[in-house]
């Protein structure tokens, strides 16, 4: 038995001979048991007839797909929404047929389920996962249905920002728009530096301190004295010279030196 098609069928028809099937159509020439699938002379052609299908390739066709197939007698009315299966070549006028095949075609976007494969077998054969749609001559006709795969939109990757260092290592050509943005940013930064040279001067990082940029404010305790114009508050300050500081904080480290000079106790 042939493997089921990957996409839905786009047509089901009849061919007087395998070579009568037009381009894009495939005639079903053998049954699942391997016997010849010639439906007999009673179909209306002297040489018999073969079922043929179109579509079912690796890529779904943009047109309508087959969603159902029915095999009815020539006395049954044509079902609503179905079309009669085409014949290749065109049938002769006045020739009666005992069985007719009707096909329901639905646009691919509107179809939920569709026919993916058609097989023929003997009437006593049962095909798993296939649905029997009728009999013709000494054969049973089966079809395999399944859900129509919907094409999901391709995900669009989000644009990534690349740092200047990584952009230099990239093999892609530079984007002129990105260069314009960077030049504009550098121009704005240079304007800010020109307006505030004291705050943004980083020529010597060691010349900066934690107090840079902090405004000077006099404590309220000394504001009244400063406003009076006198220097009385300066008398409260005790100014010491370097010699006074060394004398006040002189420490000879006598205890530490004595402890270091002691010999360790001997073990008797």
mmCIF file with all atom_site columns, C-alpha atoms in Angstrom, residues 113-253:
data_model
loop_
_atom_site.group_PDB
_atom_site.id
_atom_site.type_symbol
_atom_site.label_atom_id
_atom_site.label_alt_id
_atom_site.label_comp_id
_atom_site.label_asym_id
_atom_site.label_entity_id
_atom_site.label_seq_id
_atom_site.pdbx_PDB_ins_code
_atom_site.Cartn_x
_atom_site.Cartn_y
_atom_site.Cartn_z
_atom_site.occupancy
_atom_site.B_iso_or_equiv
_atom_site.pdbx_formal_charge
_atom_site.auth_seq_id
_atom_site.auth_comp_id
_atom_site.auth_asym_id
_atom_site.auth_atom_id
_atom_site.pdbx_PDB_model_num
ATOM 1   C CA . UNK A 1 113 ? -10.361 18.250 7.775  1.00 0.00 ? 113 UNK A CA 1
ATOM 2   C CA . UNK A 1 114 ? -9.465  16.931 4.330  1.00 0.00 ? 114 UNK A CA 1
ATOM 3   C CA . UNK A 1 115 ? -8.793  13.757 2.352  1.00 0.00 ? 115 UNK A CA 1
ATOM 4   C CA . UNK A 1 116 ? -5.114  12.859 2.289  1.00 0.00 ? 116 UNK A CA 1
ATOM 5   C CA . UNK A 1 117 ? -5.153  9.507  0.496  1.00 0.00 ? 117 UNK A CA 1
ATOM 6   C CA . UNK A 1 118 ? -7.391  7.139  -1.509 1.00 0.00 ? 118 UNK A CA 1
ATOM 7   C CA . UNK A 1 119 ? -6.817  3.392  -1.841 1.00 0.00 ? 119 UNK A CA 1
ATOM 8   C CA . UNK A 1 120 ? -8.590  0.470  -3.489 1.00 0.00 ? 120 UNK A CA 1
ATOM 9   C CA . UNK A 1 121 ? -8.875  -3.067 -2.109 1.00 0.00 ? 121 UNK A CA 1
ATOM 10  C CA . UNK A 1 122 ? -10.961 -6.191 -2.433 1.00 0.00 ? 122 UNK A CA 1
ATOM 11  C CA . UNK A 1 123 ? -14.370 -6.042 -0.813 1.00 0.00 ? 123 UNK A CA 1
ATOM 12  C CA . UNK A 1 124 ? -13.309 -8.404 1.969  1.00 0.00 ? 124 UNK A CA 1
ATOM 13  C CA . UNK A 1 125 ? -10.259 -6.348 2.930  1.00 0.00 ? 125 UNK A CA 1
ATOM 14  C CA . UNK A 1 126 ? -10.308 -3.880 5.843  1.00 0.00 ? 126 UNK A CA 1
ATOM 15  C CA . UNK A 1 127 ? -7.863  -0.970 5.949  1.00 0.00 ? 127 UNK A CA 1
ATOM 16  C CA . UNK A 1 128 ? -6.936  0.420  9.394  1.00 0.00 ? 128 UNK A CA 1
ATOM 17  C CA . UNK A 1 129 ? -7.173  4.213  9.739  1.00 0.00 ? 129 UNK A CA 1
ATOM 18  C CA . UNK A 1 130 ? -9.134  4.426  6.456  1.00 0.00 ? 130 UNK A CA 1
ATOM 19  C CA . UNK A 1 131 ? -12.841 5.059  5.921  1.00 0.00 ? 131 UNK A CA 1
ATOM 20  C CA . UNK A 1 132 ? -14.801 3.085  3.337  1.00 0.00 ? 132 UNK A CA 1
ATOM 21  C CA . UNK A 1 133 ? -16.666 5.440  1.001  1.00 0.00 ? 133 UNK A CA 1
ATOM 22  C CA . UNK A 1 134 ? -18.245 2.912  -1.354 1.00 0.00 ? 134 UNK A CA 1
ATOM 23  C CA . UNK A 1 135 ? -17.816 0.013  -3.734 1.00 0.00 ? 135 UNK A CA 1
ATOM 24  C CA . UNK A 1 136 ? -17.403 -0.136 -7.480 1.00 0.00 ? 136 UNK A CA 1
ATOM 25  C CA . UNK A 1 137 ? -17.239 -3.372 -9.444 1.00 0.00 ? 137 UNK A CA 1
ATOM 26  C CA . UNK A 1 138 ? -15.255 -5.860 -7.395 1.00 0.00 ? 138 UNK A CA 1
ATOM 27  C CA . UNK A 1 139 ? -13.364 -3.190 -5.439 1.00 0.00 ? 139 UNK A CA 1
ATOM 28  C CA . UNK A 1 140 ? -13.889 -1.246 -2.226 1.00 0.00 ? 140 UNK A CA 1
ATOM 29  C CA . UNK A 1 141 ? -12.827 2.396  -2.173 1.00 0.00 ? 141 UNK A CA 1
ATOM 30  C CA . UNK A 1 142 ? -11.205 3.845  0.955  1.00 0.00 ? 142 UNK A CA 1
ATOM 31  C CA . UNK A 1 143 ? -10.108 7.334  1.912  1.00 0.00 ? 143 UNK A CA 1
ATOM 32  C CA . UNK A 1 144 ? -7.962  8.641  4.720  1.00 0.00 ? 144 UNK A CA 1
ATOM 33  C CA . UNK A 1 145 ? -8.935  11.931 6.370  1.00 0.00 ? 145 UNK A CA 1
ATOM 34  C CA . UNK A 1 146 ? -7.064  14.136 8.761  1.00 0.00 ? 146 UNK A CA 1
ATOM 35  C CA . UNK A 1 147 ? -6.849  17.687 10.074 1.00 0.00 ? 147 UNK A CA 1
ATOM 36  C CA . UNK A 1 148 ? -5.575  20.347 7.716  1.00 0.00 ? 148 UNK A CA 1
ATOM 37  C CA . UNK A 1 149 ? -2.239  21.750 8.896  1.00 0.00 ? 149 UNK A CA 1
ATOM 38  C CA . UNK A 1 150 ? -2.417  25.498 9.368  1.00 0.00 ? 150 UNK A CA 1
ATOM 39  C CA . UNK A 1 151 ? 0.548   27.617 8.377  1.00 0.00 ? 151 UNK A CA 1
ATOM 40  C CA . UNK A 1 152 ? 1.718   29.582 11.415 1.00 0.00 ? 152 UNK A CA 1
ATOM 41  C CA . UNK A 1 153 ? 3.481   32.902 10.825 1.00 0.00 ? 153 UNK A CA 1
ATOM 42  C CA . UNK A 1 154 ? 7.209   32.835 11.041 1.00 0.00 ? 154 UNK A CA 1
ATOM 43  C CA . UNK A 1 155 ? 8.500   34.362 14.288 1.00 0.00 ? 155 UNK A CA 1
ATOM 44  C CA . UNK A 1 156 ? 10.246  37.681 13.806 1.00 0.00 ? 156 UNK A CA 1
ATOM 45  C CA . UNK A 1 157 ? 13.443  37.952 15.875 1.00 0.00 ? 157 UNK A CA 1
ATOM 46  C CA . UNK A 1 158 ? 13.703  40.996 18.086 1.00 0.00 ? 158 UNK A CA 1
ATOM 47  C CA . UNK A 1 159 ? 16.421  43.496 17.136 1.00 0.00 ? 159 UNK A CA 1
ATOM 48  C CA . UNK A 1 160 ? 19.443  43.268 19.381 1.00 0.00 ? 160 UNK A CA 1
ATOM 49  C CA . UNK A 1 161 ? 21.579  46.160 20.486 1.00 0.00 ? 161 UNK A CA 1
ATOM 50  C CA . UNK A 1 162 ? 25.306  45.627 19.996 1.00 0.00 ? 162 UNK A CA 1
ATOM 51  C CA . UNK A 1 163 ? 27.879  47.516 21.947 1.00 0.00 ? 163 UNK A CA 1
ATOM 52  C CA . UNK A 1 164 ? 30.597  49.477 20.199 1.00 0.00 ? 164 UNK A CA 1
ATOM 53  C CA . UNK A 1 165 ? 33.233  46.884 21.083 1.00 0.00 ? 165 UNK A CA 1
ATOM 54  C CA . UNK A 1 166 ? 31.240  43.980 19.703 1.00 0.00 ? 166 UNK A CA 1
ATOM 55  C CA . UNK A 1 167 ? 30.261  45.988 16.620 1.00 0.00 ? 167 UNK A CA 1
ATOM 56  C CA . UNK A 1 168 ? 33.940  46.364 15.758 1.00 0.00 ? 168 UNK A CA 1
ATOM 57  C CA . UNK A 1 169 ? 34.309  42.578 15.859 1.00 0.00 ? 169 UNK A CA 1
ATOM 58  C CA . UNK A 1 170 ? 31.180  41.978 13.742 1.00 0.00 ? 170 UNK A CA 1
ATOM 59  C CA . UNK A 1 171 ? 31.560  40.985 10.079 1.00 0.00 ? 171 UNK A CA 1
ATOM 60  C CA . UNK A 1 172 ? 28.385  42.838 9.099  1.00 0.00 ? 172 UNK A CA 1
ATOM 61  C CA . UNK A 1 173 ? 28.775  46.220 7.361  1.00 0.00 ? 173 UNK A CA 1
ATOM 62  C CA . UNK A 1 174 ? 28.048  49.207 9.602  1.00 0.00 ? 174 UNK A CA 1
ATOM 63  C CA . UNK A 1 175 ? 24.565  50.681 9.466  1.00 0.00 ? 175 UNK A CA 1
ATOM 64  C CA . UNK A 1 176 ? 24.687  54.362 8.399  1.00 0.00 ? 176 UNK A CA 1
ATOM 65  C CA . UNK A 1 177 ? 21.582  55.083 10.487 1.00 0.00 ? 177 UNK A CA 1
ATOM 66  C CA . UNK A 1 178 ? 23.292  53.713 13.597 1.00 0.00 ? 178 UNK A CA 1
ATOM 67  C CA . UNK A 1 179 ? 26.342  55.831 12.889 1.00 0.00 ? 179 UNK A CA 1
ATOM 68  C CA . UNK A 1 180 ? 24.160  58.904 12.645 1.00 0.00 ? 180 UNK A CA 1
ATOM 69  C CA . UNK A 1 181 ? 22.594  58.125 16.022 1.00 0.00 ? 181 UNK A CA 1
ATOM 70  C CA . UNK A 1 182 ? 25.974  57.639 17.672 1.00 0.00 ? 182 UNK A CA 1
ATOM 71  C CA . UNK A 1 183 ? 27.329  60.867 16.185 1.00 0.00 ? 183 UNK A CA 1
ATOM 72  C CA . UNK A 1 184 ? 24.287  62.733 17.466 1.00 0.00 ? 184 UNK A CA 1
ATOM 73  C CA . UNK A 1 185 ? 24.780  61.338 20.943 1.00 0.00 ? 185 UNK A CA 1
ATOM 74  C CA . UNK A 1 186 ? 28.464  62.281 20.943 1.00 0.00 ? 186 UNK A CA 1
ATOM 75  C CA . UNK A 1 187 ? 27.545  65.814 19.865 1.00 0.00 ? 187 UNK A CA 1
ATOM 76  C CA . UNK A 1 188 ? 25.092  66.145 22.732 1.00 0.00 ? 188 UNK A CA 1
ATOM 77  C CA . UNK A 1 189 ? 27.685  64.844 25.182 1.00 0.00 ? 189 UNK A CA 1
ATOM 78  C CA . UNK A 1 190 ? 30.277  67.316 23.929 1.00 0.00 ? 190 UNK A CA 1
ATOM 79  C CA . UNK A 1 191 ? 27.833  70.183 24.397 1.00 0.00 ? 191 UNK A CA 1
ATOM 80  C CA . UNK A 1 192 ? 27.206  69.092 27.972 1.00 0.00 ? 192 UNK A CA 1
ATOM 81  C CA . UNK A 1 193 ? 30.924  68.957 28.663 1.00 0.00 ? 193 UNK A CA 1
ATOM 82  C CA . UNK A 1 194 ? 31.426  72.438 27.267 1.00 0.00 ? 194 UNK A CA 1
ATOM 83  C CA . UNK A 1 195 ? 28.657  73.821 29.482 1.00 0.00 ? 195 UNK A CA 1
ATOM 84  C CA . UNK A 1 196 ? 29.875  72.126 32.679 1.00 0.00 ? 196 UNK A CA 1
ATOM 85  C CA . UNK A 1 197 ? 33.637  71.646 32.328 1.00 0.00 ? 197 UNK A CA 1
ATOM 86  C CA . UNK A 1 198 ? 34.258  71.433 36.066 1.00 0.00 ? 198 UNK A CA 1
ATOM 87  C CA . UNK A 1 199 ? 31.709  68.672 36.650 1.00 0.00 ? 199 UNK A CA 1
ATOM 88  C CA . UNK A 1 200 ? 32.616  66.454 33.672 1.00 0.00 ? 200 UNK A CA 1
ATOM 89  C CA . UNK A 1 201 ? 36.352  66.920 33.446 1.00 0.00 ? 201 UNK A CA 1
ATOM 90  C CA . UNK A 1 202 ? 37.718  63.381 33.590 1.00 0.00 ? 202 UNK A CA 1
ATOM 91  C CA . UNK A 1 203 ? 41.144  64.067 32.139 1.00 0.00 ? 203 UNK A CA 1
ATOM 92  C CA . UNK A 1 204 ? 42.677  63.160 35.469 1.00 0.00 ? 204 UNK A CA 1
ATOM 93  C CA . UNK A 1 205 ? 40.572  60.734 37.466 1.00 0.00 ? 205 UNK A CA 1
ATOM 94  C CA . UNK A 1 206 ? 42.898  61.021 40.488 1.00 0.00 ? 206 UNK A CA 1
ATOM 95  C CA . UNK A 1 207 ? 42.087  64.722 40.782 1.00 0.00 ? 207 UNK A CA 1
ATOM 96  C CA . UNK A 1 208 ? 38.453  63.958 41.621 1.00 0.00 ? 208 UNK A CA 1
ATOM 97  C CA . UNK A 1 209 ? 37.157  63.593 45.169 1.00 0.00 ? 209 UNK A CA 1
ATOM 98  C CA . UNK A 1 210 ? 33.905  62.699 46.837 1.00 0.00 ? 210 UNK A CA 1
ATOM 99  C CA . UNK A 1 211 ? 33.202  66.407 47.506 1.00 0.00 ? 211 UNK A CA 1
ATOM 100 C CA . UNK A 1 212 ? 33.400  67.441 43.836 1.00 0.00 ? 212 UNK A CA 1
ATOM 101 C CA . UNK A 1 213 ? 30.119  68.931 42.765 1.00 0.00 ? 213 UNK A CA 1
ATOM 102 C CA . UNK A 1 214 ? 28.783  69.291 46.349 1.00 0.00 ? 214 UNK A CA 1
ATOM 103 C CA . UNK A 1 215 ? 27.763  72.932 46.994 1.00 0.00 ? 215 UNK A CA 1
ATOM 104 C CA . UNK A 1 216 ? 29.402  74.689 49.974 1.00 0.00 ? 216 UNK A CA 1
ATOM 105 C CA . UNK A 1 217 ? 26.978  75.730 52.744 1.00 0.00 ? 217 UNK A CA 1
ATOM 106 C CA . UNK A 1 218 ? 27.908  77.372 56.053 1.00 0.00 ? 218 UNK A CA 1
ATOM 107 C CA . UNK A 1 219 ? 26.507  75.847 59.217 1.00 0.00 ? 219 UNK A CA 1
ATOM 108 C CA . UNK A 1 220 ? 23.674  77.961 60.753 1.00 0.00 ? 220 UNK A CA 1
ATOM 109 C CA . UNK A 1 221 ? 25.742  78.224 63.975 1.00 0.00 ? 221 UNK A CA 1
ATOM 110 C CA . UNK A 1 222 ? 28.214  80.539 62.232 1.00 0.00 ? 222 UNK A CA 1
ATOM 111 C CA . UNK A 1 223 ? 25.855  82.388 59.896 1.00 0.00 ? 223 UNK A CA 1
ATOM 112 C CA . UNK A 1 224 ? 24.989  85.144 62.449 1.00 0.00 ? 224 UNK A CA 1
ATOM 113 C CA . UNK A 1 225 ? 28.664  85.825 63.208 1.00 0.00 ? 225 UNK A CA 1
ATOM 114 C CA . UNK A 1 226 ? 29.537  85.926 59.539 1.00 0.00 ? 226 UNK A CA 1
ATOM 115 C CA . UNK A 1 227 ? 26.729  88.362 58.760 1.00 0.00 ? 227 UNK A CA 1
ATOM 116 C CA . UNK A 1 228 ? 27.861  90.743 61.614 1.00 0.00 ? 228 UNK A CA 1
ATOM 117 C CA . UNK A 1 229 ? 31.166  91.167 59.807 1.00 0.00 ? 229 UNK A CA 1
ATOM 118 C CA . UNK A 1 230 ? 33.320  90.146 62.790 1.00 0.00 ? 230 UNK A CA 1
ATOM 119 C CA . UNK A 1 231 ? 35.775  87.316 63.085 1.00 0.00 ? 231 UNK A CA 1
ATOM 120 C CA . UNK A 1 232 ? 34.850  86.434 66.656 1.00 0.00 ? 232 UNK A CA 1
ATOM 121 C CA . UNK A 1 233 ? 34.135  82.827 65.762 1.00 0.00 ? 233 UNK A CA 1
ATOM 122 C CA . UNK A 1 234 ? 37.762  82.416 64.715 1.00 0.00 ? 234 UNK A CA 1
ATOM 123 C CA . UNK A 1 235 ? 38.850  82.753 68.370 1.00 0.00 ? 235 UNK A CA 1
ATOM 124 C CA . UNK A 1 236 ? 37.142  79.445 69.146 1.00 0.00 ? 236 UNK A CA 1
ATOM 125 C CA . UNK A 1 237 ? 39.484  77.656 66.797 1.00 0.00 ? 237 UNK A CA 1
ATOM 126 C CA . UNK A 1 238 ? 42.599  76.045 68.297 1.00 0.00 ? 238 UNK A CA 1
ATOM 127 C CA . UNK A 1 239 ? 45.319  76.087 65.689 1.00 0.00 ? 239 UNK A CA 1
ATOM 128 C CA . UNK A 1 240 ? 48.197  73.655 66.298 1.00 0.00 ? 240 UNK A CA 1
ATOM 129 C CA . UNK A 1 241 ? 51.500  73.459 64.594 1.00 0.00 ? 241 UNK A CA 1
ATOM 130 C CA . UNK A 1 242 ? 53.090  70.299 63.287 1.00 0.00 ? 242 UNK A CA 1
ATOM 131 C CA . UNK A 1 243 ? 55.446  70.148 66.304 1.00 0.00 ? 243 UNK A CA 1
ATOM 132 C CA . UNK A 1 244 ? 52.505  70.448 68.697 1.00 0.00 ? 244 UNK A CA 1
ATOM 133 C CA . UNK A 1 245 ? 50.676  67.607 66.982 1.00 0.00 ? 245 UNK A CA 1
ATOM 134 C CA . UNK A 1 246 ? 53.762  65.333 67.046 1.00 0.00 ? 246 UNK A CA 1
ATOM 135 C CA . UNK A 1 247 ? 54.358  66.123 70.726 1.00 0.00 ? 247 UNK A CA 1
ATOM 136 C CA . UNK A 1 248 ? 50.725  65.501 71.693 1.00 0.00 ? 248 UNK A CA 1
ATOM 137 C CA . UNK A 1 249 ? 50.468  62.219 69.902 1.00 0.00 ? 249 UNK A CA 1
ATOM 138 C CA . UNK A 1 250 ? 54.019  60.988 70.551 1.00 0.00 ? 250 UNK A CA 1
ATOM 139 C CA . UNK A 1 251 ? 54.105  57.304 71.444 1.00 0.00 ? 251 UNK A CA 1
ATOM 140 C CA . UNK A 1 252 ? 57.345  55.388 71.974 1.00 0.00 ? 252 UNK A CA 1
ATOM 141 C CA . UNK A 1 253 ? 55.926  51.866 71.697 1.00 0.00 ? 253 UNK A CA 1
#
